[in-house]
Every structure is written in structure tokens, then in C-alpha cells.
Amino acid sequence: MNTQSRVLKTFIRAFDLEEPVETSELAYLEYPEWTSVGHMTLVAALEEEFDAMLETSEILSMSNFDKAVEIMSRYDAG
Amino acid sequence: MTPADLTGRVALITGASRGIGLAAARRLADQGASVVLVARQIGEPVLDMFDPERLLLIEGDVGVADFSQAAVKQVFSRYRRLDILVNNAGIMRPAVTGMISDADIHESLQTNVAGVVHFTQAAARLMARTGGSIVNLSSIVGVRGVAGQLVYAASKAGVIGATLAAAKELARHNIRVNAVAPGFIETALTEGLSPEIKAETLRSIGLARPGTAEEVADVILFLASDLSRYVTGQVIGVDGGMVI
């Protein structure tokens, strides 16, 4: 499974989304489930999925799906 | 497994080199937890009190913003989990209102409040995987106030606010957050007080004696373990019935 698929799977799990998901709509504070509280849920889920701990700067800059994929690719060993 | 059994769990304690922090670390370790001791400096005698197989030392200043993140990353690298955080590190700079320096205000708030917030931020992300318990050290002066400790009282009241807010926010991740508010406890923080102030303080305590660090550690164990699994957002006084 590539990074994008793993990130999408994690978004679906963290926000309890129904497939198919239009990833271009996944943006912080714009997508209904992606609130400031939801952001922590998402970050914790991504860290668990990728067995990693993100930097604070990465957490703050994770503003949409593509950015999340870019950040998590740094932690994708597989 | 009893509710107080912490076998397999990982506990990080700040200000763990002495006093209440050290007593809490020992109590949690006695119950089977692997302990992460965080302090500016940790001496050899302290290390001898712990099983080296279940011990991680991290030296640094909780008042430095990036330190908490680095410390929790070390915990992640070693254990991949964090179940208990005891935010104990704190400083006290007694001074009457007109004699408080700006440097003391900043240092006290940075260590006593910002340190709690930073460690809560960093720990909560790792804790969210398994659930956990955060225990913050406030003080009776943060609840009641006392003359001559304006900044300390403000900082410890801030700890209570942080506790209550974090309890509400983190409950959905099965992370409980509570505070302990000790009264007059015999530690390095209080040993510098004059005999007159100590005598006057003792007269205000219902149980007519100072508390010990171990007595506070027992309450920390209660809040850290499953003994308190349905308790969150509480401030528990450990003050022997002290009135101020």
C-alpha cells in the first residue's frame, strides 16, 4: 500500500468517512469533520498508522490531504 | 491484576529528582510501571532506587518549549507508548507583591504553567493510542491563595485551569486529566521557610502535622492507575485539612 492509500485509509478511520472520498475536499477547518479537535484525532491516527511522532511544525502545516501525504511520506518506510 | 497494578505501563514524571516527583516515581515503579525520570539533573543515588530495566532518564528544563517534544520522542523510541504523565516540575519564588521581579514572573509561569501545557501537548498525542492518565501538581495556594506567593499562586491556579480544560478535551481519547493540590508538604521547596512561618503553618493544619511526599505520591498513584478509571477533571486536596 502506498503512502497516499495509507493516509486516505487513516482519514477514513479518523473521521469515520464513507467511501468514495473526494480527497481534494479534505482541508483543515473547511471539511466538516476536520475541526481543530478532529485535527488531533487525525494526527494521532496518522502517527499510529506510520509508527511515528511528527514534529510540531508538521502538525501545524498539515492543512489538506496532499500536504498530509507529503508529510507522511517522510515516515513511510515501506 | 489489581486496579493499582501498572505492569507494562510507562509513566513519565517531571521534576523527578527529588521531593514529590521522586516519591511518585518510586510509587509508580513499585506498582510495576516503567518510569521515565525527567529533571534538570538526576544524581546517582536516585538512579540506584530504580530497576535499570524499567528506567529511562531524560535531563532538561521543562520550561524550554521544544524539550517536551524531544522527551516524548525518546519515550516513543524506547517504549512506543506512554500511559501516565505526572506534571510535577515546579519552582517557587516567594515575594510580596511589590517585590516581584519580571524575571521571576516569567520563569515561574514558564516552568509551572507552560511546562505543563507543553508536556500535555506532546504526551497526549502518544497517549491517544492507548488512553492514559495525566496528573498535574497544583497547590493549595492555587485554590485558596496565600500572602507572599502571588506568582506561585497564579501559576498553580493556572495548572488547575489547564487540568480542567485538558480533561474536557482529551476525554474523547480516553485520557483522564486530574490535579493534586498539596498543602504543607515537607520537601526542598518548604525547607527554606523560617521556624516562625513553619509553626504558624502547622497551626492551620487540621491534622496538626506536615504532609510527606509519599502521602502525595499515594494520591498520584490513585489518579494514575485504574483505581480512578472513572475520575477526570478533578482537583484533589492533599492538605491534612489545612485552612488558609
PDB file of C-alpha atoms in Angstrom:
ATOM      1  CA  MET A   1       0.000   0.000   0.000  1.00  0.00           C
ATOM      2  CA  ASN A   2       1.500   3.371  -0.958  1.00  0.00           C
ATOM      3  CA  THR A   3       1.650   6.458   1.245  1.00  0.00           C
ATOM      4  CA  GLN A   4      -1.402   8.079  -0.314  1.00  0.00           C
ATOM      5  CA  SER A   5      -3.524   4.997   0.267  1.00  0.00           C
ATOM      6  CA  ARG A   6      -2.374   4.678   3.865  1.00  0.00           C
ATOM      7  CA  VAL A   7      -3.098   8.344   4.545  1.00  0.00           C
ATOM      8  CA  LEU A   8      -6.543   8.054   2.951  1.00  0.00           C
ATOM      9  CA  LYS A   9      -7.314   4.929   4.966  1.00  0.00           C
ATOM     10  CA  THR A  10      -6.347   6.844   8.111  1.00  0.00           C
ATOM     11  CA  PHE A  11      -8.532   9.830   7.212  1.00  0.00           C
ATOM     12  CA  ILE A  12     -11.472   7.473   6.701  1.00  0.00           C
ATOM     13  CA  ARG A  13     -10.868   5.812  10.055  1.00  0.00           C
ATOM     14  CA  ALA A  14     -10.199   9.051  11.993  1.00  0.00           C
ATOM     15  CA  PHE A  15     -13.202  10.936  10.624  1.00  0.00           C
ATOM     16  CA  ASP A  16     -15.472   7.923  10.075  1.00  0.00           C
ATOM     17  CA  LEU A  17     -15.874   8.819   6.397  1.00  0.00           C
ATOM     18  CA  GLU A  18     -17.871   6.904   3.809  1.00  0.00           C
ATOM     19  CA  GLU A  19     -16.136   5.921   0.579  1.00  0.00           C
ATOM     20  CA  PRO A  20     -15.573   7.124  -2.038  1.00  0.00           C
ATOM     21  CA  VAL A  21     -13.833  10.186  -0.637  1.00  0.00           C
ATOM     22  CA  GLU A  22     -13.081  13.249  -2.752  1.00  0.00           C
ATOM     23  CA  THR A  23      -9.599  13.988  -1.386  1.00  0.00           C
ATOM     24  CA  SER A  24      -9.473  17.493  -2.890  1.00  0.00           C
ATOM     25  CA  GLU A  25     -12.228  18.466  -0.423  1.00  0.00           C
ATOM     26  CA  LEU A  26     -10.212  17.353   2.601  1.00  0.00           C
ATOM     27  CA  ALA A  27      -8.957  20.648   4.042  1.00  0.00           C
ATOM     28  CA  TYR A  28      -8.446  21.773   7.620  1.00  0.00           C
ATOM     29  CA  LEU A  29     -11.376  23.809   9.007  1.00  0.00           C
ATOM     30  CA  GLU A  30     -13.174  23.525   5.667  1.00  0.00           C
ATOM     31  CA  TYR A  31     -14.145  19.860   5.657  1.00  0.00           C
ATOM     32  CA  PRO A  32     -16.875  19.411   8.339  1.00  0.00           C
ATOM     33  CA  GLU A  33     -15.124  16.698  10.359  1.00  0.00           C
ATOM     34  CA  TRP A  34     -11.665  18.300  10.169  1.00  0.00           C
ATOM     35  CA  THR A  35     -12.034  20.702  13.093  1.00  0.00           C
ATOM     36  CA  SER A  36      -9.267  21.713  15.495  1.00  0.00           C
ATOM     37  CA  VAL A  37     -10.333  18.864  17.784  1.00  0.00           C
ATOM     38  CA  GLY A  38     -10.511  16.490  14.838  1.00  0.00           C
ATOM     39  CA  HIS A  39      -7.010  17.524  13.858  1.00  0.00           C
ATOM     40  CA  MET A  40      -5.571  15.923  16.962  1.00  0.00           C
ATOM     41  CA  THR A  41      -7.536  12.753  16.319  1.00  0.00           C
ATOM     42  CA  LEU A  42      -6.172  12.690  12.775  1.00  0.00           C
ATOM     43  CA  VAL A  43      -2.582  13.338  13.840  1.00  0.00           C
ATOM     44  CA  ALA A  44      -2.744  10.623  16.493  1.00  0.00           C
ATOM     45  CA  ALA A  45      -4.187   8.197  13.936  1.00  0.00           C
ATOM     46  CA  LEU A  46      -1.514   9.048  11.352  1.00  0.00           C
ATOM     47  CA  GLU A  47       1.240   8.673  13.941  1.00  0.00           C
ATOM     48  CA  GLU A  48      -0.146   5.279  14.900  1.00  0.00           C
ATOM     49  CA  GLU A  49      -0.519   4.144  11.275  1.00  0.00           C
ATOM     50  CA  PHE A  50       3.040   5.174  10.401  1.00  0.00           C
ATOM     51  CA  ASP A  51       4.518   4.350  13.840  1.00  0.00           C
ATOM     52  CA  ALA A  52       5.980   7.844  14.043  1.00  0.00           C
ATOM     53  CA  MET A  53       5.901  11.054  16.036  1.00  0.00           C
ATOM     54  CA  LEU A  54       5.502  14.195  13.998  1.00  0.00           C
ATOM     55  CA  GLU A  55       7.263  17.489  14.579  1.00  0.00           C
ATOM     56  CA  THR A  56       5.122  20.361  15.849  1.00  0.00           C
ATOM     57  CA  SER A  57       5.817  22.280  12.638  1.00  0.00           C
ATOM     58  CA  GLU A  58       4.500  19.340  10.611  1.00  0.00           C
ATOM     59  CA  ILE A  59       1.319  19.178  12.679  1.00  0.00           C
ATOM     60  CA  LEU A  60       0.694  22.864  12.224  1.00  0.00           C
ATOM     61  CA  SER A  61       1.340  22.775   8.483  1.00  0.00           C
ATOM     62  CA  MET A  62      -0.903  19.778   7.756  1.00  0.00           C
ATOM     63  CA  SER A  63      -3.630  21.816   6.119  1.00  0.00           C
ATOM     64  CA  ASN A  64      -5.021  19.460   3.483  1.00  0.00           C
ATOM     65  CA  PHE A  65      -4.870  15.900   2.198  1.00  0.00           C
ATOM     66  CA  ASP A  66      -1.994  16.435  -0.219  1.00  0.00           C
ATOM     67  CA  LYS A  67       0.071  18.123   2.473  1.00  0.00           C
ATOM     68  CA  ALA A  68      -0.656  15.216   4.807  1.00  0.00           C
ATOM     69  CA  VAL A  69       0.576  12.778   2.170  1.00  0.00           C
ATOM     70  CA  GLU A  70       3.721  14.853   1.649  1.00  0.00           C
ATOM     71  CA  ILE A  71       4.454  14.921   5.374  1.00  0.00           C
ATOM     72  CA  MET A  72       3.720  11.262   5.998  1.00  0.00           C
ATOM     73  CA  SER A  73       5.873  10.191   3.041  1.00  0.00           C
ATOM     74  CA  ARG A  74       8.846  11.168   5.234  1.00  0.00           C
ATOM     75  CA  TYR A  75       7.825   8.435   7.646  1.00  0.00           C
ATOM     76  CA  ASP A  76       6.785   5.755   5.166  1.00  0.00           C
ATOM     77  CA  ALA A  77       9.487   3.118   5.395  1.00  0.00           C
ATOM     78  CA  GLY A  78       7.548   0.610   3.332  1.00  0.00           C
TER      79      GLY A  78
ATOM     80  CA  MET B   1      -4.137  -7.853  38.010  1.00  0.00           C
ATOM     81  CA  THR B   2      -5.404  -5.349  40.585  1.00  0.00           C
ATOM     82  CA  PRO B   3      -6.539  -1.860  39.522  1.00  0.00           C
ATOM     83  CA  ALA B   4      -3.377  -0.390  41.052  1.00  0.00           C
ATOM     84  CA  ASP B   5      -1.091  -2.722  39.093  1.00  0.00           C
ATOM     85  CA  LEU B   6       0.904  -0.768  36.500  1.00  0.00           C
ATOM     86  CA  THR B   7       2.844  -3.645  34.993  1.00  0.00           C
ATOM     87  CA  GLY B   8       3.550  -2.954  31.330  1.00  0.00           C
ATOM     88  CA  ARG B   9       2.663   0.712  31.563  1.00  0.00           C
ATOM     89  CA  VAL B  10       5.001   3.626  31.008  1.00  0.00           C
ATOM     90  CA  ALA B  11       4.976   6.670  33.280  1.00  0.00           C
ATOM     91  CA  LEU B  12       6.810   9.950  32.691  1.00  0.00           C
ATOM     92  CA  ILE B  13       7.392  12.118  35.761  1.00  0.00           C
ATOM     93  CA  THR B  14       8.787  15.641  35.523  1.00  0.00           C
ATOM     94  CA  GLY B  15      10.763  17.098  38.402  1.00  0.00           C
ATOM     95  CA  ALA B  16      11.591  13.532  39.356  1.00  0.00           C
ATOM     96  CA  SER B  17      14.950  14.078  41.014  1.00  0.00           C
ATOM     97  CA  ARG B  18      13.579  14.820  44.496  1.00  0.00           C
ATOM     98  CA  GLY B  19      10.545  15.516  46.670  1.00  0.00           C
ATOM     99  CA  ILE B  20       7.079  14.674  45.432  1.00  0.00           C
ATOM    100  CA  GLY B  21       8.302  13.832  41.925  1.00  0.00           C
ATOM    101  CA  LEU B  22      10.790  11.271  43.178  1.00  0.00           C
ATOM    102  CA  ALA B  23       8.267   9.795  45.615  1.00  0.00           C
ATOM    103  CA  ALA B  24       5.710   9.496  42.819  1.00  0.00           C
ATOM    104  CA  ALA B  25       8.226   7.838  40.515  1.00  0.00           C
ATOM    105  CA  ARG B  26       9.103   5.301  43.194  1.00  0.00           C
ATOM    106  CA  ARG B  27       5.457   4.569  43.969  1.00  0.00           C
ATOM    107  CA  LEU B  28       4.601   4.042  40.296  1.00  0.00           C
ATOM    108  CA  ALA B  29       7.698   1.883  39.781  1.00  0.00           C
ATOM    109  CA  ASP B  30       6.770  -0.174  42.859  1.00  0.00           C
ATOM    110  CA  GLN B  31       3.479  -0.950  41.121  1.00  0.00           C
ATOM    111  CA  GLY B  32       5.309  -2.268  38.061  1.00  0.00           C
ATOM    112  CA  ALA B  33       5.465   0.748  35.779  1.00  0.00           C
ATOM    113  CA  SER B  34       8.464   1.570  33.635  1.00  0.00           C
ATOM    114  CA  VAL B  35       9.400   5.075  34.689  1.00  0.00           C
ATOM    115  CA  VAL B  36      10.823   7.960  32.714  1.00  0.00           C
ATOM    116  CA  LEU B  37      12.504  10.412  35.052  1.00  0.00           C
ATOM    117  CA  VAL B  38      12.683  13.967  33.763  1.00  0.00           C
ATOM    118  CA  ALA B  39      14.691  16.583  35.651  1.00  0.00           C
ATOM    119  CA  ARG B  40      17.352  19.197  35.113  1.00  0.00           C
ATOM    120  CA  GLN B  41      19.877  16.876  36.736  1.00  0.00           C
ATOM    121  CA  ILE B  42      19.488  13.390  38.166  1.00  0.00           C
ATOM    122  CA  GLY B  43      22.056  12.115  40.648  1.00  0.00           C
ATOM    123  CA  GLU B  44      23.496   8.631  41.086  1.00  0.00           C
ATOM    124  CA  PRO B  45      21.707   7.973  44.423  1.00  0.00           C
ATOM    125  CA  VAL B  46      18.362   8.487  42.718  1.00  0.00           C
ATOM    126  CA  LEU B  47      19.209   6.043  39.954  1.00  0.00           C
ATOM    127  CA  ASP B  48      20.040   3.334  42.477  1.00  0.00           C
ATOM    128  CA  MET B  49      16.432   3.403  43.680  1.00  0.00           C
ATOM    129  CA  PHE B  50      15.111   2.021  40.393  1.00  0.00           C
ATOM    130  CA  ASP B  51      15.285  -1.144  38.341  1.00  0.00           C
ATOM    131  CA  PRO B  52      17.532  -0.162  35.407  1.00  0.00           C
ATOM    132  CA  GLU B  53      15.481  -2.420  33.105  1.00  0.00           C
ATOM    133  CA  ARG B  54      12.447  -0.194  33.654  1.00  0.00           C
ATOM    134  CA  LEU B  55      14.151   3.180  33.775  1.00  0.00           C
ATOM    135  CA  LEU B  56      14.760   5.966  31.269  1.00  0.00           C
ATOM    136  CA  LEU B  57      16.442   9.236  32.231  1.00  0.00           C
ATOM    137  CA  ILE B  58      15.896  12.470  30.382  1.00  0.00           C
ATOM    138  CA  GLU B  59      17.668  15.573  31.588  1.00  0.00           C
ATOM    139  CA  GLY B  60      16.395  19.004  30.607  1.00  0.00           C
ATOM    140  CA  ASP B  61      14.347  22.046  31.540  1.00  0.00           C
ATOM    141  CA  VAL B  62      10.553  21.715  31.244  1.00  0.00           C
ATOM    142  CA  GLY B  63      10.380  25.464  30.753  1.00  0.00           C
ATOM    143  CA  VAL B  64      12.072  25.151  27.357  1.00  0.00           C
ATOM    144  CA  ALA B  65       9.401  24.829  24.689  1.00  0.00           C
ATOM    145  CA  ASP B  66      10.983  22.148  22.499  1.00  0.00           C
ATOM    146  CA  PHE B  67      12.138  19.957  25.363  1.00  0.00           C
ATOM    147  CA  SER B  68       8.786  18.263  25.932  1.00  0.00           C
ATOM    148  CA  GLN B  69       8.554  17.140  22.310  1.00  0.00           C
ATOM    149  CA  ALA B  70      12.102  15.782  22.388  1.00  0.00           C
ATOM    150  CA  ALA B  71      11.454  13.989  25.674  1.00  0.00           C
ATOM    151  CA  VAL B  72       8.271  12.312  24.471  1.00  0.00           C
ATOM    152  CA  LYS B  73      10.066  11.305  21.274  1.00  0.00           C
ATOM    153  CA  GLN B  74      12.635   9.494  23.415  1.00  0.00           C
ATOM    154  CA  VAL B  75       9.801   7.706  25.196  1.00  0.00           C
ATOM    155  CA  PHE B  76       8.303   6.785  21.844  1.00  0.00           C
ATOM    156  CA  SER B  77      11.634   5.441  20.585  1.00  0.00           C
ATOM    157  CA  ARG B  78      12.145   3.286  23.665  1.00  0.00           C
ATOM    158  CA  TYR B  79       8.626   2.134  24.555  1.00  0.00           C
ATOM    159  CA  ARG B  80       6.293   3.100  21.696  1.00  0.00           C
ATOM    160  CA  ARG B  81       3.719   4.117  24.315  1.00  0.00           C
ATOM    161  CA  LEU B  82       3.038   6.455  27.212  1.00  0.00           C
ATOM    162  CA  ASP B  83       0.313   5.691  29.742  1.00  0.00           C
ATOM    163  CA  ILE B  84       0.928   8.122  32.590  1.00  0.00           C
ATOM    164  CA  LEU B  85       2.230  11.686  32.748  1.00  0.00           C
ATOM    165  CA  VAL B  86       2.904  13.351  36.089  1.00  0.00           C
ATOM    166  CA  ASN B  87       3.484  17.070  35.558  1.00  0.00           C
ATOM    167  CA  ASN B  88       5.289  17.760  38.802  1.00  0.00           C
ATOM    168  CA  ALA B  89       8.207  20.066  37.978  1.00  0.00           C
ATOM    169  CA  GLY B  90       7.739  23.455  39.560  1.00  0.00           C
ATOM    170  CA  ILE B  91       9.541  26.370  41.130  1.00  0.00           C
ATOM    171  CA  MET B  92       8.572  28.740  43.927  1.00  0.00           C
ATOM    172  CA  ARG B  93       9.890  32.283  44.292  1.00  0.00           C
ATOM    173  CA  PRO B  94       8.191  33.718  47.401  1.00  0.00           C
ATOM    174  CA  ALA B  95       7.954  37.507  47.323  1.00  0.00           C
ATOM    175  CA  VAL B  96       5.445  40.101  48.449  1.00  0.00           C
ATOM    176  CA  THR B  97       3.579  41.834  45.670  1.00  0.00           C
ATOM    177  CA  GLY B  98       5.762  44.918  45.436  1.00  0.00           C
ATOM    178  CA  MET B  99       8.975  42.918  45.312  1.00  0.00           C
ATOM    179  CA  ILE B 100       8.325  40.537  42.424  1.00  0.00           C
ATOM    180  CA  SER B 101      10.789  40.787  39.572  1.00  0.00           C
ATOM    181  CA  ASP B 102       9.734  40.420  35.973  1.00  0.00           C
ATOM    182  CA  ALA B 103      12.288  37.645  35.571  1.00  0.00           C
ATOM    183  CA  ASP B 104      10.698  35.673  38.425  1.00  0.00           C
ATOM    184  CA  ILE B 105       7.250  36.082  36.898  1.00  0.00           C
ATOM    185  CA  HIS B 106       8.389  34.758  33.548  1.00  0.00           C
ATOM    186  CA  GLU B 107      10.467  31.927  34.959  1.00  0.00           C
ATOM    187  CA  SER B 108       7.675  30.780  37.269  1.00  0.00           C
ATOM    188  CA  LEU B 109       4.984  30.851  34.602  1.00  0.00           C
ATOM    189  CA  GLN B 110       7.278  29.239  32.052  1.00  0.00           C
ATOM    190  CA  THR B 111       8.120  26.312  34.311  1.00  0.00           C
ATOM    191  CA  ASN B 112       4.901  25.893  36.274  1.00  0.00           C
ATOM    192  CA  VAL B 113       2.329  26.567  33.561  1.00  0.00           C
ATOM    193  CA  ALA B 114       3.955  26.436  30.124  1.00  0.00           C
ATOM    194  CA  GLY B 115       5.847  23.299  31.148  1.00  0.00           C
ATOM    195  CA  VAL B 116       2.553  21.579  31.980  1.00  0.00           C
ATOM    196  CA  VAL B 117       0.967  22.704  28.727  1.00  0.00           C
ATOM    197  CA  HIS B 118       3.920  21.622  26.589  1.00  0.00           C
ATOM    198  CA  PHE B 119       4.194  18.185  28.170  1.00  0.00           C
ATOM    199  CA  THR B 120       0.428  17.708  27.970  1.00  0.00           C
ATOM    200  CA  GLN B 121       0.517  18.569  24.265  1.00  0.00           C
ATOM    201  CA  ALA B 122       3.339  16.189  23.475  1.00  0.00           C
ATOM    202  CA  ALA B 123       2.177  13.349  25.724  1.00  0.00           C
ATOM    203  CA  ALA B 124      -1.476  13.442  24.709  1.00  0.00           C
ATOM    204  CA  ARG B 125      -0.673  12.509  21.115  1.00  0.00           C
ATOM    205  CA  LEU B 126       1.175   9.390  22.166  1.00  0.00           C
ATOM    206  CA  MET B 127      -1.352   8.606  24.894  1.00  0.00           C
ATOM    207  CA  ALA B 128      -4.231   8.851  22.445  1.00  0.00           C
ATOM    208  CA  ARG B 129      -3.201   5.452  21.063  1.00  0.00           C
ATOM    209  CA  THR B 130      -3.848   3.606  24.311  1.00  0.00           C
ATOM    210  CA  GLY B 131      -5.658   6.036  26.598  1.00  0.00           C
ATOM    211  CA  GLY B 132      -3.925   7.244  29.710  1.00  0.00           C
ATOM    212  CA  SER B 133      -3.822   9.432  32.756  1.00  0.00           C
ATOM    213  CA  ILE B 134      -2.287  12.863  33.307  1.00  0.00           C
ATOM    214  CA  VAL B 135      -1.751  14.070  36.866  1.00  0.00           C
ATOM    215  CA  ASN B 136      -0.841  17.710  37.356  1.00  0.00           C
ATOM    216  CA  LEU B 137       0.657  19.091  40.546  1.00  0.00           C
ATOM    217  CA  SER B 138      -1.146  22.212  41.660  1.00  0.00           C
ATOM    218  CA  SER B 139      -1.121  23.501  45.233  1.00  0.00           C
ATOM    219  CA  ILE B 140      -3.492  24.607  47.946  1.00  0.00           C
ATOM    220  CA  VAL B 141      -2.273  28.157  47.264  1.00  0.00           C
ATOM    221  CA  GLY B 142      -3.553  27.823  43.701  1.00  0.00           C
ATOM    222  CA  VAL B 143      -7.006  27.101  45.138  1.00  0.00           C
ATOM    223  CA  ARG B 144      -7.048  29.454  48.131  1.00  0.00           C
ATOM    224  CA  GLY B 145      -4.208  31.935  47.563  1.00  0.00           C
ATOM    225  CA  VAL B 146      -1.742  32.983  50.222  1.00  0.00           C
ATOM    226  CA  ALA B 147       0.056  36.217  51.033  1.00  0.00           C
ATOM    227  CA  GLY B 148       3.604  36.447  49.728  1.00  0.00           C
ATOM    228  CA  GLN B 149       3.178  33.965  46.903  1.00  0.00           C
ATOM    229  CA  LEU B 150       1.279  35.898  44.270  1.00  0.00           C
ATOM    230  CA  VAL B 151       3.128  34.453  41.286  1.00  0.00           C
ATOM    231  CA  TYR B 152       3.281  30.897  42.626  1.00  0.00           C
ATOM    232  CA  ALA B 153      -0.441  31.026  43.453  1.00  0.00           C
ATOM    233  CA  ALA B 154      -1.227  32.380  39.994  1.00  0.00           C
ATOM    234  CA  SER B 155       0.838  29.669  38.337  1.00  0.00           C
ATOM    235  CA  LYS B 156      -0.765  26.888  40.366  1.00  0.00           C
ATOM    236  CA  ALA B 157      -4.246  28.279  39.659  1.00  0.00           C
ATOM    237  CA  GLY B 158      -3.188  28.159  36.017  1.00  0.00           C
ATOM    238  CA  VAL B 159      -2.398  24.480  36.421  1.00  0.00           C
ATOM    239  CA  ILE B 160      -5.961  23.895  37.614  1.00  0.00           C
ATOM    240  CA  GLY B 161      -7.368  25.701  34.596  1.00  0.00           C
ATOM    241  CA  ALA B 162      -5.173  23.674  32.290  1.00  0.00           C
ATOM    242  CA  THR B 163      -6.282  20.489  34.047  1.00  0.00           C
ATOM    243  CA  LEU B 164      -9.978  21.227  33.682  1.00  0.00           C
ATOM    244  CA  ALA B 165      -9.668  22.241  30.026  1.00  0.00           C
ATOM    245  CA  ALA B 166      -7.499  19.269  29.095  1.00  0.00           C
ATOM    246  CA  ALA B 167      -9.859  16.877  30.901  1.00  0.00           C
ATOM    247  CA  LYS B 168     -12.735  18.052  28.730  1.00  0.00           C
ATOM    248  CA  GLU B 169     -10.732  17.993  25.513  1.00  0.00           C
ATOM    249  CA  LEU B 170      -8.943  14.694  25.994  1.00  0.00           C
ATOM    250  CA  ALA B 171     -11.766  12.572  27.440  1.00  0.00           C
ATOM    251  CA  ARG B 172     -12.745  11.506  23.916  1.00  0.00           C
ATOM    252  CA  HIS B 173      -9.302   9.907  23.619  1.00  0.00           C
ATOM    253  CA  ASN B 174      -9.796   8.063  26.916  1.00  0.00           C
ATOM    254  CA  ILE B 175      -7.190  10.289  28.550  1.00  0.00           C
ATOM    255  CA  ARG B 176      -8.084  11.337  32.077  1.00  0.00           C
ATOM    256  CA  VAL B 177      -6.637  14.560  33.481  1.00  0.00           C
ATOM    257  CA  ASN B 178      -6.682  15.412  37.175  1.00  0.00           C
ATOM    258  CA  ALA B 179      -4.763  17.602  39.579  1.00  0.00           C
ATOM    259  CA  VAL B 180      -3.420  17.188  43.067  1.00  0.00           C
ATOM    260  CA  ALA B 181      -3.302  20.213  45.341  1.00  0.00           C
ATOM    261  CA  PRO B 182      -0.874  19.515  48.188  1.00  0.00           C
ATOM    262  CA  GLY B 183      -0.862  21.609  51.323  1.00  0.00           C
ATOM    263  CA  PHE B 184       2.202  21.939  53.533  1.00  0.00           C
ATOM    264  CA  ILE B 185       4.467  19.083  52.484  1.00  0.00           C
ATOM    265  CA  GLU B 186       7.998  18.631  53.793  1.00  0.00           C
ATOM    266  CA  THR B 187      10.150  18.946  50.673  1.00  0.00           C
ATOM    267  CA  ALA B 188      13.060  21.038  49.456  1.00  0.00           C
ATOM    268  CA  LEU B 189      10.524  23.685  48.418  1.00  0.00           C
ATOM    269  CA  THR B 190       9.443  24.226  52.034  1.00  0.00           C
ATOM    270  CA  GLU B 191      12.621  23.529  53.984  1.00  0.00           C
ATOM    271  CA  GLY B 192      13.828  27.095  53.484  1.00  0.00           C
ATOM    272  CA  LEU B 193      10.877  28.572  55.387  1.00  0.00           C
ATOM    273  CA  SER B 194      11.605  30.203  58.753  1.00  0.00           C
ATOM    274  CA  PRO B 195      10.702  28.354  62.023  1.00  0.00           C
ATOM    275  CA  GLU B 196       8.099  31.028  62.738  1.00  0.00           C
ATOM    276  CA  ILE B 197       6.335  30.540  59.418  1.00  0.00           C
ATOM    277  CA  LYS B 198       6.502  26.762  59.818  1.00  0.00           C
ATOM    278  CA  ALA B 199       4.966  26.977  63.312  1.00  0.00           C
ATOM    279  CA  GLU B 200       2.218  29.284  62.119  1.00  0.00           C
ATOM    280  CA  THR B 201       1.528  26.992  59.165  1.00  0.00           C
ATOM    281  CA  LEU B 202       1.232  23.922  61.378  1.00  0.00           C
ATOM    282  CA  ARG B 203      -1.421  25.684  63.478  1.00  0.00           C
ATOM    283  CA  SER B 204      -3.561  25.954  60.332  1.00  0.00           C
ATOM    284  CA  ILE B 205      -3.497  22.218  59.601  1.00  0.00           C
ATOM    285  CA  GLY B 206      -6.340  20.115  60.983  1.00  0.00           C
ATOM    286  CA  LEU B 207      -4.159  17.028  61.286  1.00  0.00           C
ATOM    287  CA  ALA B 208      -1.519  19.187  63.021  1.00  0.00           C
ATOM    288  CA  ARG B 209       1.479  17.951  61.067  1.00  0.00           C
ATOM    289  CA  PRO B 210       3.080  18.497  57.691  1.00  0.00           C
ATOM    290  CA  GLY B 211       2.389  16.016  54.953  1.00  0.00           C
ATOM    291  CA  THR B 212       5.031  13.844  53.344  1.00  0.00           C
ATOM    292  CA  ALA B 213       5.936  13.421  49.709  1.00  0.00           C
ATOM    293  CA  GLU B 214       4.915   9.772  49.989  1.00  0.00           C
ATOM    294  CA  GLU B 215       1.406  10.756  51.086  1.00  0.00           C
ATOM    295  CA  VAL B 216       1.050  12.898  47.977  1.00  0.00           C
ATOM    296  CA  ALA B 217       2.513  10.082  45.876  1.00  0.00           C
ATOM    297  CA  ASP B 218      -0.227   7.744  47.114  1.00  0.00           C
ATOM    298  CA  VAL B 219      -2.870  10.067  45.679  1.00  0.00           C
ATOM    299  CA  ILE B 220      -0.875  10.380  42.453  1.00  0.00           C
ATOM    300  CA  LEU B 221      -0.852   6.583  42.213  1.00  0.00           C
ATOM    301  CA  PHE B 222      -4.614   6.558  42.714  1.00  0.00           C
ATOM    302  CA  LEU B 223      -5.120   9.060  39.886  1.00  0.00           C
ATOM    303  CA  ALA B 224      -2.554   7.436  37.609  1.00  0.00           C
ATOM    304  CA  SER B 225      -3.940   3.916  37.941  1.00  0.00           C
ATOM    305  CA  ASP B 226      -7.218   2.226  37.113  1.00  0.00           C
ATOM    306  CA  LEU B 227      -8.307   2.783  40.712  1.00  0.00           C
ATOM    307  CA  SER B 228      -9.591   6.121  39.402  1.00  0.00           C
ATOM    308  CA  ARG B 229     -10.692   4.937  35.946  1.00  0.00           C
ATOM    309  CA  TYR B 230     -13.944   6.964  36.128  1.00  0.00           C
ATOM    310  CA  VAL B 231     -12.354  10.118  37.581  1.00  0.00           C
ATOM    311  CA  THR B 232     -11.369  13.052  35.389  1.00  0.00           C
ATOM    312  CA  GLY B 233     -11.337  16.840  35.671  1.00  0.00           C
ATOM    313  CA  GLN B 234     -10.915  16.771  39.461  1.00  0.00           C
ATOM    314  CA  VAL B 235      -8.627  18.628  41.841  1.00  0.00           C
ATOM    315  CA  ILE B 236      -7.866  16.585  44.939  1.00  0.00           C
ATOM    316  CA  GLY B 237      -6.505  18.333  48.002  1.00  0.00           C
ATOM    317  CA  VAL B 238      -3.803  16.533  49.966  1.00  0.00           C
ATOM    318  CA  ASP B 239      -3.513  19.004  52.794  1.00  0.00           C
ATOM    319  CA  GLY B 240      -4.450  17.394  56.104  1.00  0.00           C
ATOM    320  CA  GLY B 241      -7.393  19.733  56.471  1.00  0.00           C
ATOM    321  CA  MET B 242      -5.305  22.868  56.069  1.00  0.00           C
ATOM    322  CA  VAL B 243      -7.139  26.195  56.225  1.00  0.00           C
ATOM    323  CA  ILE B 244      -5.605  29.278  54.616  1.00  0.00           C
TER     324      ILE B 244
END
